[in-house]
PDB file of C-alpha atoms and ligand atoms in Angstrom:
ATOM      1  CA  MET G   1    -118.917  12.883 -63.438  1.00 82.00           C
ATOM      2  CA  LYS G   2    -122.216  12.486 -65.277  1.00 87.00           C
ATOM      3  CA  PRO G   3    -122.091  10.117 -68.268  1.00 90.00           C
ATOM      4  CA  LEU G   4    -122.320  11.552 -71.788  1.00 96.00           C
ATOM      5  CA  ARG G   5    -125.712  10.512 -73.223  1.00 97.00           C
ATOM      6  CA  LYS G   6    -126.948  13.343 -75.384  1.00 98.00           C
ATOM      7  CA  ALA G   7    -125.803  15.048 -78.562  1.00 98.00           C
ATOM      8  CA  VAL G   8    -126.854  18.172 -80.414  1.00 98.00           C
ATOM      9  CA  LEU G   9    -126.812  18.289 -84.219  1.00 98.00           C
ATOM     10  CA  PRO G  10    -127.324  21.812 -85.524  1.00 98.00           C
ATOM     11  CA  VAL G  11    -129.031  21.368 -88.924  1.00 96.00           C
ATOM     12  CA  ALA G  12    -130.663  24.756 -89.466  1.00 94.00           C
ATOM     13  CA  GLY G  13    -128.007  26.193 -91.840  1.00 88.00           C
ATOM     14  CA  LEU G  14    -129.086  27.211 -95.311  1.00 85.00           C
ATOM     15  CA  GLY G  15    -126.254  25.591 -97.262  1.00 83.00           C
ATOM     16  CA  THR G  16    -125.648  28.628 -99.471  1.00 88.00           C
ATOM     17  CA  ARG G  17    -122.152  27.452-100.412  1.00 89.00           C
ATOM     18  CA  VAL G  18    -123.583  24.432-102.248  1.00 89.00           C
ATOM     19  CA  LEU G  19    -126.450  26.067-104.096  1.00 93.00           C
ATOM     20  CA  PRO G  20    -128.317  25.229-106.272  1.00 93.00           C
ATOM     21  CA  ALA G  21    -128.024  21.636-104.980  1.00 89.00           C
ATOM     22  CA  THR G  22    -129.533  22.737-101.669  1.00 90.00           C
ATOM     23  CA  LYS G  23    -132.302  24.988-102.994  1.00 90.00           C
ATOM     24  CA  SER G  24    -135.098  22.596-102.141  1.00 91.00           C
ATOM     25  CA  ILE G  25    -133.402  19.897-100.039  1.00 92.00           C
ATOM     26  CA  PRO G  26    -131.418  20.364 -96.827  1.00 94.00           C
ATOM     27  CA  LYS G  27    -127.649  20.151 -97.332  1.00 94.00           C
ATOM     28  CA  GLU G  28    -127.556  17.441 -94.631  1.00 95.00           C
ATOM     29  CA  MET G  29    -129.659  15.255 -96.966  1.00 96.00           C
ATOM     30  CA  LEU G  30    -127.206  15.398 -99.867  1.00 95.00           C
ATOM     31  CA  PRO G  31    -126.198  11.806-100.652  1.00 96.00           C
ATOM     32  CA  VAL G  32    -122.659  10.725 -99.903  1.00 97.00           C
ATOM     33  CA  VAL G  33    -122.359   7.475-101.920  1.00 96.00           C
ATOM     34  CA  ASP G  34    -125.471   5.643-100.722  1.00 93.00           C
ATOM     35  CA  ARG G  35    -126.872   7.578 -97.743  1.00 95.00           C
ATOM     36  CA  PRO G  36    -127.494  11.187 -96.762  1.00 97.00           C
ATOM     37  CA  ALA G  37    -124.583  13.006 -95.134  1.00 97.00           C
ATOM     38  CA  VAL G  38    -126.467  13.310 -91.824  1.00 97.00           C
ATOM     39  CA  GLN G  39    -126.747   9.510 -91.518  1.00 97.00           C
ATOM     40  CA  TYR G  40    -122.913   9.242 -91.133  1.00 97.00           C
ATOM     41  CA  VAL G  41    -122.986  11.784 -88.333  1.00 98.00           C
ATOM     42  CA  VAL G  42    -125.883  10.083 -86.533  1.00 98.00           C
ATOM     43  CA  ASP G  43    -124.044   6.742 -86.865  1.00 97.00           C
ATOM     44  CA  GLU G  44    -120.894   8.335 -85.420  1.00 98.00           C
ATOM     45  CA  ALA G  45    -122.878   9.580 -82.424  1.00 98.00           C
ATOM     46  CA  ARG G  46    -124.548   6.209 -81.847  1.00 97.00           C
ATOM     47  CA  GLU G  47    -121.195   4.402 -82.123  1.00 97.00           C
ATOM     48  CA  ALA G  48    -119.893   6.721 -79.376  1.00 98.00           C
ATOM     49  CA  GLY G  49    -122.737   5.600 -77.051  1.00 97.00           C
ATOM     50  CA  ILE G  50    -125.019   8.615 -77.529  1.00 98.00           C
ATOM     51  CA  GLU G  51    -128.596   7.719 -76.520  1.00 97.00           C
ATOM     52  CA  HIS G  52    -130.464  10.863 -77.454  1.00 98.00           C
ATOM     53  CA  ILE G  53    -129.951  13.243 -80.371  1.00 98.00           C
ATOM     54  CA  VAL G  54    -131.361  16.766 -80.457  1.00 98.00           C
ATOM     55  CA  PHE G  55    -131.622  18.143 -83.975  1.00 98.00           C
ATOM     56  CA  VAL G  56    -131.775  21.906 -84.103  1.00 98.00           C
ATOM     57  CA  THR G  57    -133.664  22.449 -87.336  1.00 96.00           C
ATOM     58  CA  GLY G  58    -135.192  25.383 -89.191  1.00 93.00           C
ATOM     59  CA  ARG G  59    -137.753  26.059 -91.876  1.00 89.00           C
ATOM     60  CA  ALA G  60    -137.498  23.847 -94.983  1.00 87.00           C
ATOM     61  CA  LYS G  61    -135.702  21.116 -93.026  1.00 92.00           C
ATOM     62  CA  SER G  62    -138.583  18.693 -92.506  1.00 92.00           C
ATOM     63  CA  ALA G  63    -136.963  16.163 -94.872  1.00 95.00           C
ATOM     64  CA  ILE G  64    -134.516  15.391 -92.060  1.00 96.00           C
ATOM     65  CA  GLU G  65    -137.304  14.614 -89.577  1.00 95.00           C
ATOM     66  CA  ASP G  66    -139.120  12.473 -92.174  1.00 95.00           C
ATOM     67  CA  TYR G  67    -135.907  10.571 -92.965  1.00 96.00           C
ATOM     68  CA  PHE G  68    -135.467   9.526 -89.351  1.00 96.00           C
ATOM     69  CA  ASP G  69    -138.958   8.000 -89.224  1.00 95.00           C
ATOM     70  CA  ARG G  70    -140.530   4.771 -90.422  1.00 93.00           C
ATOM     71  CA  ALA G  71    -141.777   4.822 -94.026  1.00 93.00           C
ATOM     72  CA  PHE G  72    -144.820   2.509 -93.784  1.00 93.00           C
ATOM     73  CA  GLU G  73    -145.869   2.573 -97.429  1.00 95.00           C
ATOM     74  CA  LEU G  74    -142.365   1.877 -98.638  1.00 95.00           C
ATOM     75  CA  GLU G  75    -141.879  -0.866 -96.041  1.00 95.00           C
ATOM     76  CA  THR G  76    -145.189  -2.507 -96.959  1.00 96.00           C
ATOM     77  CA  ILE G  77    -144.150  -2.641-100.614  1.00 96.00           C
ATOM     78  CA  LEU G  78    -140.682  -3.979 -99.764  1.00 96.00           C
ATOM     79  CA  GLN G  79    -142.233  -6.640 -97.528  1.00 96.00           C
ATOM     80  CA  GLY G  80    -144.580  -7.684-100.319  1.00 96.00           C
ATOM     81  CA  LYS G  81    -141.565  -8.116-102.568  1.00 95.00           C
ATOM     82  CA  GLY G  82    -139.673 -10.102 -99.952  1.00 95.00           C
ATOM     83  CA  LYS G  83    -136.808  -7.539 -99.807  1.00 96.00           C
ATOM     84  CA  ARG G  84    -135.670  -8.528 -96.348  1.00 95.00           C
ATOM     85  CA  ASP G  85    -132.108  -7.202 -96.711  1.00 94.00           C
ATOM     86  CA  VAL G  86    -133.303  -3.713 -97.746  1.00 95.00           C
ATOM     87  CA  LEU G  87    -135.798  -3.672 -94.858  1.00 96.00           C
ATOM     88  CA  GLU G  88    -133.097  -4.656 -92.415  1.00 95.00           C
ATOM     89  CA  MET G  89    -130.789  -1.926 -93.708  1.00 92.00           C
ATOM     90  CA  LEU G  90    -133.572   0.669 -93.301  1.00 94.00           C
ATOM     91  CA  ALA G  91    -134.283  -0.536 -89.751  1.00 93.00           C
ATOM     92  CA  ASN G  92    -130.575  -0.359 -88.803  1.00 92.00           C
ATOM     93  CA  SER G  93    -130.281   3.231 -89.986  1.00 92.00           C
ATOM     94  CA  LEU G  94    -133.039   4.380 -87.650  1.00 94.00           C
ATOM     95  CA  PRO G  95    -132.407   5.376 -84.012  1.00 92.00           C
ATOM     96  CA  GLU G  96    -134.877   3.946 -81.479  1.00 92.00           C
ATOM     97  CA  PRO G  97    -138.307   5.597 -81.065  1.00 93.00           C
ATOM     98  CA  GLY G  98    -138.106   8.392 -78.517  1.00 95.00           C
ATOM     99  CA  SER G  99    -134.363   8.861 -78.866  1.00 97.00           C
ATOM    100  CA  MET G 100    -134.523  11.958 -81.075  1.00 97.00           C
ATOM    101  CA  SER G 101    -135.900  15.426 -80.450  1.00 97.00           C
ATOM    102  CA  PHE G 102    -136.348  18.263 -82.928  1.00 97.00           C
ATOM    103  CA  VAL G 103    -136.273  21.919 -81.907  1.00 97.00           C
ATOM    104  CA  ARG G 104    -136.346  24.910 -84.198  1.00 96.00           C
ATOM    105  CA  GLN G 105    -133.900  27.739 -84.385  1.00 96.00           C
ATOM    106  CA  GLN G 106    -136.290  30.460 -85.407  1.00 94.00           C
ATOM    107  CA  ALA G 107    -133.664  32.863 -86.813  1.00 92.00           C
ATOM    108  CA  PRO G 108    -130.141  32.246 -88.171  1.00 91.00           C
ATOM    109  CA  LEU G 109    -128.297  33.957 -85.361  1.00 94.00           C
ATOM    110  CA  GLY G 110    -125.202  31.713 -85.312  1.00 95.00           C
ATOM    111  CA  LEU G 111    -123.948  28.342 -84.131  1.00 96.00           C
ATOM    112  CA  GLY G 112    -123.903  29.424 -80.458  1.00 97.00           C
ATOM    113  CA  HIS G 113    -127.556  30.370 -80.664  1.00 97.00           C
ATOM    114  CA  ALA G 114    -128.451  27.089 -82.378  1.00 97.00           C
ATOM    115  CA  ILE G 115    -126.846  25.083 -79.559  1.00 98.00           C
ATOM    116  CA  TRP G 116    -128.586  27.256 -76.952  1.00 98.00           C
ATOM    117  CA  CYS G 117    -131.940  26.323 -78.578  1.00 97.00           C
ATOM    118  CA  ALA G 118    -131.363  22.756 -77.264  1.00 98.00           C
ATOM    119  CA  ARG G 119    -130.827  23.830 -73.636  1.00 98.00           C
ATOM    120  CA  ASP G 120    -134.092  22.501 -72.183  1.00 97.00           C
ATOM    121  CA  ILE G 121    -133.610  19.027 -73.590  1.00 97.00           C
ATOM    122  CA  ILE G 122    -129.936  18.956 -72.581  1.00 97.00           C
ATOM    123  CA  GLY G 123    -130.734  20.024 -69.015  1.00 96.00           C
ATOM    124  CA  ASP G 124    -127.980  19.484 -66.475  1.00 96.00           C
ATOM    125  CA  GLU G 125    -125.903  16.891 -68.381  1.00 97.00           C
ATOM    126  CA  PRO G 126    -122.739  16.970 -70.450  1.00 98.00           C
ATOM    127  CA  PHE G 127    -123.469  16.801 -74.147  1.00 98.00           C
ATOM    128  CA  ALA G 128    -121.762  16.304 -77.475  1.00 98.00           C
ATOM    129  CA  VAL G 129    -122.059  18.609 -80.476  1.00 98.00           C
ATOM    130  CA  LEU G 130    -121.532  17.198 -83.953  1.00 98.00           C
ATOM    131  CA  LEU G 131    -121.598  19.632 -86.893  1.00 97.00           C
ATOM    132  CA  PRO G 132    -123.206  17.591 -89.681  1.00 96.00           C
ATOM    133  CA  ASP G 133    -121.382  19.573 -92.406  1.00 93.00           C
ATOM    134  CA  VAL G 134    -118.212  17.862 -91.253  1.00 97.00           C
ATOM    135  CA  LEU G 135    -117.883  14.147 -92.056  1.00 97.00           C
ATOM    136  CA  ILE G 136    -114.980  12.390 -90.362  1.00 97.00           C
ATOM    137  CA  GLN G 137    -113.703   9.132 -91.742  1.00 96.00           C
ATOM    138  CA  SER G 138    -112.049   7.079 -89.019  1.00 95.00           C
ATOM    139  CA  ALA G 139    -112.337   3.838 -87.068  1.00 93.00           C
ATOM    140  CA  PRO G 140    -113.238   4.159 -84.255  1.00 96.00           C
ATOM    141  CA  GLY G 141    -115.274   7.288 -85.075  1.00 97.00           C
ATOM    142  CA  CYS G 142    -114.009  10.686 -83.968  1.00 98.00           C
ATOM    143  CA  LEU G 143    -116.576  11.129 -81.176  1.00 98.00           C
ATOM    144  CA  ALA G 144    -115.880   7.601 -79.841  1.00 98.00           C
ATOM    145  CA  GLN G 145    -112.167   8.496 -79.666  1.00 98.00           C
ATOM    146  CA  MET G 146    -113.076  11.671 -77.776  1.00 98.00           C
ATOM    147  CA  VAL G 147    -115.367   9.784 -75.366  1.00 97.00           C
ATOM    148  CA  THR G 148    -112.442   7.526 -74.416  1.00 96.00           C
ATOM    149  CA  ALA G 149    -110.385  10.640 -73.552  1.00 96.00           C
ATOM    150  CA  TYR G 150    -113.412  12.195 -71.785  1.00 96.00           C
ATOM    151  CA  ASN G 151    -113.901   9.160 -69.558  1.00 95.00           C
ATOM    152  CA  GLU G 152    -110.318   9.636 -68.350  1.00 93.00           C
ATOM    153  CA  LYS G 153    -110.143  13.402 -68.129  1.00 92.00           C
ATOM    154  CA  GLY G 154    -113.697  14.819 -67.876  1.00 94.00           C
ATOM    155  CA  GLY G 155    -114.067  18.543 -68.536  1.00 95.00           C
ATOM    156  CA  ASN G 156    -114.637  19.830 -72.028  1.00 97.00           C
ATOM    157  CA  ILE G 157    -113.033  18.323 -75.115  1.00 97.00           C
ATOM    158  CA  ILE G 158    -113.004  19.661 -78.681  1.00 98.00           C
ATOM    159  CA  ALA G 159    -111.652  17.950 -81.767  1.00 98.00           C
ATOM    160  CA  VAL G 160    -108.811  19.846 -83.456  1.00 98.00           C
ATOM    161  CA  ASP G 161    -106.715  19.321 -86.572  1.00 97.00           C
ATOM    162  CA  GLU G 162    -103.784  21.030 -88.248  1.00 96.00           C
ATOM    163  CA  ILE G 163    -104.549  23.155 -91.300  1.00 96.00           C
ATOM    164  CA  PRO G 164    -102.466  25.322 -93.651  1.00 96.00           C
ATOM    165  CA  ARG G 165    -101.958  28.727 -92.027  1.00 95.00           C
ATOM    166  CA  LYS G 166    -103.707  30.502 -94.939  1.00 95.00           C
ATOM    167  CA  ASP G 167    -107.007  28.793 -94.002  1.00 95.00           C
ATOM    168  CA  VAL G 168    -107.208  29.836 -90.304  1.00 96.00           C
ATOM    169  CA  CYS G 169    -109.690  32.622 -91.067  1.00 95.00           C
ATOM    170  CA  LYS G 170    -112.370  30.038 -92.006  1.00 94.00           C
ATOM    171  CA  TYR G 171    -112.403  28.265 -88.611  1.00 96.00           C
ATOM    172  CA  GLY G 172    -112.263  28.450 -84.849  1.00 97.00           C
ATOM    173  CA  VAL G 173    -108.590  28.197 -83.838  1.00 97.00           C
ATOM    174  CA  ILE G 174    -107.143  27.132 -80.484  1.00 97.00           C
ATOM    175  CA  ASP G 175    -104.236  28.564 -78.557  1.00 96.00           C
ATOM    176  CA  PRO G 176    -102.277  25.472 -77.368  1.00 96.00           C
ATOM    177  CA  LYS G 177    -100.247  25.443 -74.174  1.00 94.00           C
ATOM    178  CA  SER G 178     -98.864  21.912 -74.006  1.00 93.00           C
ATOM    179  CA  GLN G 179     -99.486  18.548 -75.595  1.00 92.00           C
ATOM    180  CA  ASN G 180     -99.661  15.061 -74.076  1.00 92.00           C
ATOM    181  CA  GLY G 181    -100.277  12.403 -76.766  1.00 92.00           C
ATOM    182  CA  ARG G 182    -103.421  13.459 -78.574  1.00 95.00           C
ATOM    183  CA  LEU G 183    -104.622  15.804 -75.800  1.00 96.00           C
ATOM    184  CA  ILE G 184    -103.715  19.458 -75.917  1.00 97.00           C
ATOM    185  CA  GLU G 185    -104.020  21.837 -72.973  1.00 95.00           C
ATOM    186  CA  MET G 186    -105.171  25.253 -74.139  1.00 94.00           C
ATOM    187  CA  ARG G 187    -104.841  28.876 -73.183  1.00 92.00           C
ATOM    188  CA  GLY G 188    -107.747  30.068 -75.320  1.00 95.00           C
ATOM    189  CA  MET G 189    -109.479  29.936 -78.638  1.00 96.00           C
ATOM    190  CA  VAL G 190    -110.703  32.432 -81.204  1.00 96.00           C
ATOM    191  CA  GLU G 191    -113.291  32.297 -83.979  1.00 96.00           C
ATOM    192  CA  LYS G 192    -112.160  33.039 -87.521  1.00 96.00           C
ATOM    193  CA  PRO G 193    -108.956  35.009 -86.721  1.00 96.00           C
ATOM    194  CA  SER G 194    -106.862  36.805 -89.352  1.00 95.00           C
ATOM    195  CA  ILE G 195    -103.659  34.970 -90.360  1.00 95.00           C
ATOM    196  CA  GLU G 196    -101.611  37.444 -88.289  1.00 95.00           C
ATOM    197  CA  ALA G 197    -103.808  37.108 -85.177  1.00 94.00           C
ATOM    198  CA  ALA G 198    -104.211  33.295 -85.247  1.00 96.00           C
ATOM    199  CA  PRO G 199    -102.666  31.707 -82.114  1.00 96.00           C
ATOM    200  CA  SER G 200    -101.869  28.464 -84.027  1.00 96.00           C
ATOM    201  CA  ASN G 201    -102.855  26.508 -87.122  1.00 96.00           C
ATOM    202  CA  LEU G 202    -105.030  24.071 -85.114  1.00 97.00           C
ATOM    203  CA  LYS G 203    -108.637  24.394 -86.233  1.00 97.00           C
ATOM    204  CA  ILE G 204    -111.709  23.355 -84.266  1.00 97.00           C
ATOM    205  CA  THR G 205    -113.125  20.518 -86.370  1.00 96.00           C
ATOM    206  CA  GLY G 206    -116.829  20.257 -85.471  1.00 96.00           C
ATOM    207  CA  ARG G 207    -116.959  17.675 -82.693  1.00 98.00           C
ATOM    208  CA  TYR G 208    -117.286  18.822 -79.086  1.00 98.00           C
ATOM    209  CA  ILE G 209    -117.959  17.347 -75.651  1.00 98.00           C
ATOM    210  CA  LEU G 210    -119.197  20.169 -73.432  1.00 98.00           C
ATOM    211  CA  GLN G 211    -120.456  20.700 -69.927  1.00 98.00           C
ATOM    212  CA  PRO G 212    -123.982  22.120 -69.567  1.00 97.00           C
ATOM    213  CA  GLU G 213    -122.708  25.382 -68.013  1.00 97.00           C
ATOM    214  CA  VAL G 214    -121.882  26.580 -71.524  1.00 97.00           C
ATOM    215  CA  MET G 215    -125.644  27.033 -72.087  1.00 97.00           C
ATOM    216  CA  ARG G 216    -125.801  29.695 -69.341  1.00 96.00           C
ATOM    217  CA  LEU G 217    -122.985  31.586 -71.060  1.00 96.00           C
ATOM    218  CA  LEU G 218    -124.639  31.250 -74.466  1.00 96.00           C
ATOM    219  CA  ALA G 219    -127.767  32.865 -73.073  1.00 93.00           C
ATOM    220  CA  ASP G 220    -126.020  36.260 -72.881  1.00 89.00           C
ATOM    221  CA  GLN G 221    -123.312  35.712 -75.493  1.00 85.00           C
ATOM    222  CA  LYS G 222    -122.862  38.839 -77.667  1.00 87.00           C
ATOM    223  CA  SER G 223    -122.461  38.451 -81.395  1.00 89.00           C
ATOM    224  CA  GLY G 224    -118.888  37.875 -82.484  1.00 92.00           C
ATOM    225  CA  ALA G 225    -117.201  36.968 -85.798  1.00 93.00           C
ATOM    226  CA  GLY G 226    -119.496  37.526 -88.784  1.00 90.00           C
ATOM    227  CA  GLY G 227    -122.079  39.227 -86.517  1.00 93.00           C
ATOM    228  CA  GLU G 228    -123.161  35.786 -85.238  1.00 93.00           C
ATOM    229  CA  ILE G 229    -123.513  34.369 -81.721  1.00 94.00           C
ATOM    230  CA  GLN G 230    -120.438  32.086 -81.673  1.00 95.00           C
ATOM    231  CA  LEU G 231    -120.063  28.861 -79.709  1.00 97.00           C
ATOM    232  CA  THR G 232    -116.290  29.481 -79.688  1.00 97.00           C
ATOM    233  CA  ASP G 233    -116.756  32.765 -77.730  1.00 96.00           C
ATOM    234  CA  ALA G 234    -118.905  31.041 -75.049  1.00 96.00           C
ATOM    235  CA  MET G 235    -116.379  28.182 -74.773  1.00 97.00           C
ATOM    236  CA  ALA G 236    -113.505  30.714 -74.434  1.00 96.00           C
ATOM    237  CA  ARG G 237    -115.420  32.198 -71.456  1.00 95.00           C
ATOM    238  CA  LEU G 238    -116.130  28.783 -69.914  1.00 96.00           C
ATOM    239  CA  MET G 239    -112.404  28.000 -70.081  1.00 96.00           C
ATOM    240  CA  LYS G 240    -111.841  30.403 -67.215  1.00 94.00           C
ATOM    241  CA  ASP G 241    -113.796  28.072 -64.859  1.00 94.00           C
ATOM    242  CA  GLN G 242    -113.483  24.598 -66.362  1.00 95.00           C
ATOM    243  CA  PRO G 243    -110.783  22.426 -67.907  1.00 94.00           C
ATOM    244  CA  PHE G 244    -110.731  22.377 -71.726  1.00 95.00           C
ATOM    245  CA  TYR G 245    -108.712  20.098 -73.963  1.00 97.00           C
ATOM    246  CA  GLY G 246    -108.098  19.974 -77.660  1.00 97.00           C
ATOM    247  CA  TYR G 247    -108.131  16.403 -79.026  1.00 98.00           C
ATOM    248  CA  GLN G 248    -106.111  15.602 -82.136  1.00 97.00           C
ATOM    249  CA  TYR G 249    -108.224  12.791 -83.492  1.00 97.00           C
ATOM    250  CA  GLU G 250    -107.098  10.120 -85.885  1.00 96.00           C
ATOM    251  CA  GLY G 251    -108.974  10.372 -89.229  1.00 96.00           C
ATOM    252  CA  ALA G 252    -109.743  12.611 -92.148  1.00 96.00           C
ATOM    253  CA  ASP G 253    -112.421  15.288 -92.192  1.00 97.00           C
ATOM    254  CA  TYR G 254    -114.427  16.586 -95.143  1.00 96.00           C
ATOM    255  CA  ASP G 255    -116.463  19.785 -95.136  1.00 94.00           C
ATOM    256  CA  CYS G 256    -119.655  18.893 -97.048  1.00 92.00           C
ATOM    257  CA  GLY G 257    -120.916  22.495 -96.754  1.00 89.00           C
ATOM    258  CA  ASP G 258    -118.380  23.333 -99.463  1.00 90.00           C
ATOM    259  CA  ARG G 259    -118.537  22.054-103.065  1.00 93.00           C
ATOM    260  CA  LEU G 260    -115.004  20.693-103.233  1.00 95.00           C
ATOM    261  CA  GLY G 261    -115.203  19.306 -99.681  1.00 94.00           C
ATOM    262  CA  TYR G 262    -118.396  17.494-100.632  1.00 96.00           C
ATOM    263  CA  LEU G 263    -116.729  16.038-103.720  1.00 96.00           C
ATOM    264  CA  ARG G 264    -113.780  14.865-101.600  1.00 97.00           C
ATOM    265  CA  ALA G 265    -116.190  13.229 -99.158  1.00 97.00           C
ATOM    266  CA  VAL G 266    -118.012  11.353-101.926  1.00 97.00           C
ATOM    267  CA  THR G 267    -114.688  10.211-103.422  1.00 97.00           C
ATOM    268  CA  HIS G 268    -113.138   8.997-100.205  1.00 97.00           C
ATOM    269  CA  PHE G 269    -116.300   7.357 -98.827  1.00 97.00           C
ATOM    270  CA  ALA G 270    -116.761   5.604-102.191  1.00 97.00           C
ATOM    271  CA  LEU G 271    -113.190   4.352-102.165  1.00 96.00           C
ATOM    272  CA  ASN G 272    -113.592   3.005 -98.622  1.00 95.00           C
ATOM    273  CA  HIS G 273    -117.080   1.583 -99.068  1.00 95.00           C
ATOM    274  CA  LYS G 274    -117.362  -2.046 -97.959  1.00 92.00           C
ATOM    275  CA  THR G 275    -118.961  -3.385-101.116  1.00 94.00           C
ATOM    276  CA  LEU G 276    -118.605  -0.596-103.701  1.00 96.00           C
ATOM    277  CA  GLY G 277    -114.961   0.321-102.841  1.00 96.00           C
ATOM    278  CA  PRO G 278    -113.086  -1.888-105.344  1.00 96.00           C
ATOM    279  CA  ALA G 279    -115.433  -0.964-108.238  1.00 97.00           C
ATOM    280  CA  ALA G 280    -115.180   2.706-107.332  1.00 96.00           C
ATOM    281  CA  ARG G 281    -111.359   2.502-107.344  1.00 96.00           C
ATOM    282  CA  ALA G 282    -111.376   0.833-110.783  1.00 97.00           C
ATOM    283  CA  MET G 283    -113.812   3.467-112.033  1.00 96.00           C
ATOM    284  CA  PHE G 284    -111.689   6.407-110.798  1.00 95.00           C
ATOM    285  CA  GLU G 285    -108.508   4.863-112.235  1.00 95.00           C
ATOM    286  CA  LYS G 286    -110.184   4.401-115.601  1.00 96.00           C
ATOM    287  CA  ALA G 287    -111.505   7.958-115.590  1.00 95.00           C
ATOM    288  CA  LEU G 288    -108.024   9.322-114.895  1.00 94.00           C
ATOM    289  CA  SER G 289    -106.100   7.158-117.385  1.00 92.00           C
TER     290      SER G 289
HETATM  291  C1  G1P U 301    -118.072  26.396 -87.249  1.00 89.05           C
HETATM  292  C2  G1P U 301    -117.400  26.813 -85.958  1.00 89.05           C
HETATM  293  C3  G1P U 301    -115.882  26.856 -86.110  1.00 89.05           C
HETATM  294  C4  G1P U 301    -115.389  25.533 -86.600  1.00 89.05           C
HETATM  295  C5  G1P U 301    -116.123  25.121 -87.892  1.00 89.05           C
HETATM  296  C6  G1P U 301    -115.757  23.700 -88.273  1.00 89.05           C
HETATM  297  O1  G1P U 301    -117.856  27.427 -88.226  1.00 89.05           O
HETATM  298  O2  G1P U 301    -117.893  28.107 -85.580  1.00 89.05           O
HETATM  299  O3  G1P U 301    -115.291  27.167 -84.876  1.00 89.05           O
HETATM  300  O4  G1P U 301    -113.990  25.601 -86.803  1.00 89.05           O
HETATM  301  O5  G1P U 301    -117.552  25.195 -87.727  1.00 89.05           O
HETATM  302  O6  G1P U 301    -116.264  23.383 -89.532  1.00 89.05           O
HETATM  303  P1  G1P U 301    -118.778  27.549 -89.569  1.00 89.05           P
HETATM  304  O7  G1P U 301    -118.251  26.499 -90.504  1.00 89.05           O
HETATM  305  O8  G1P U 301    -120.173  27.313 -89.134  1.00 89.05           O
HETATM  306  O9  G1P U 301    -118.534  28.925 -90.073  1.00 89.05           O
END
């Protein structure tokens, strides 16, 4: 079994559900308390032992590439002012030089197509996918929990979570066969089913550990739900040849691609913030009283 070293972060989406906030900045750069949303996801990947991150970007997304780079002018000014703690915080938020790649998805053809755009850099290794719209609050992080399961089981593992039945049409949904602790054996999965057709109320949450063979299937994957090339459809095909597990992670997820989900993320990350948490709690209580 090859070790899991690489992760793909698809960041090409337009963020139309949170306009106008995302008109001139990428949705991944929206601040959640004191850092951009994408920083949480990169930290989750690094905590799980990921050594190389492939960002699949698009036009108007260069702010993400600039964010994950040194800022010499800013650093020089901070040095001059003796702001060592701020400089250290900036340095800690930055992955090592050479541990990030950026490829462009030239047309918005779907999540499956975005992942396929990373195929050359992924090569013949297993890889993780983290959808940066989805922030997951947990300790250890969701991907680290999945890596523990992966080191035992191998195969392909996708994070799943229960949702109200009325919401199944917004997500990929798995068809569970049997459950052993947090691991679920599956019969299949389907992207954005109708309530009647949904095989369960277990949604795919936006964290995946996949074998590289999925890239071959994505190369000829036909468009599916919403007229897009869907990762779920390629995974459903790969299931015929390889083991697949759902993993019911411990933690709470917030969809920052949605206005209310974003607000929930800001609220919960503020309440749980190491230094700002108590003040945020007092502030919310006062606002509600
Ligand atoms: C994508 C995936 C879907 C998954 C969801 C999680 O959908 O295609 O399977 O459940 O992310 O947020 P999207 O939100 O891009 O429509």
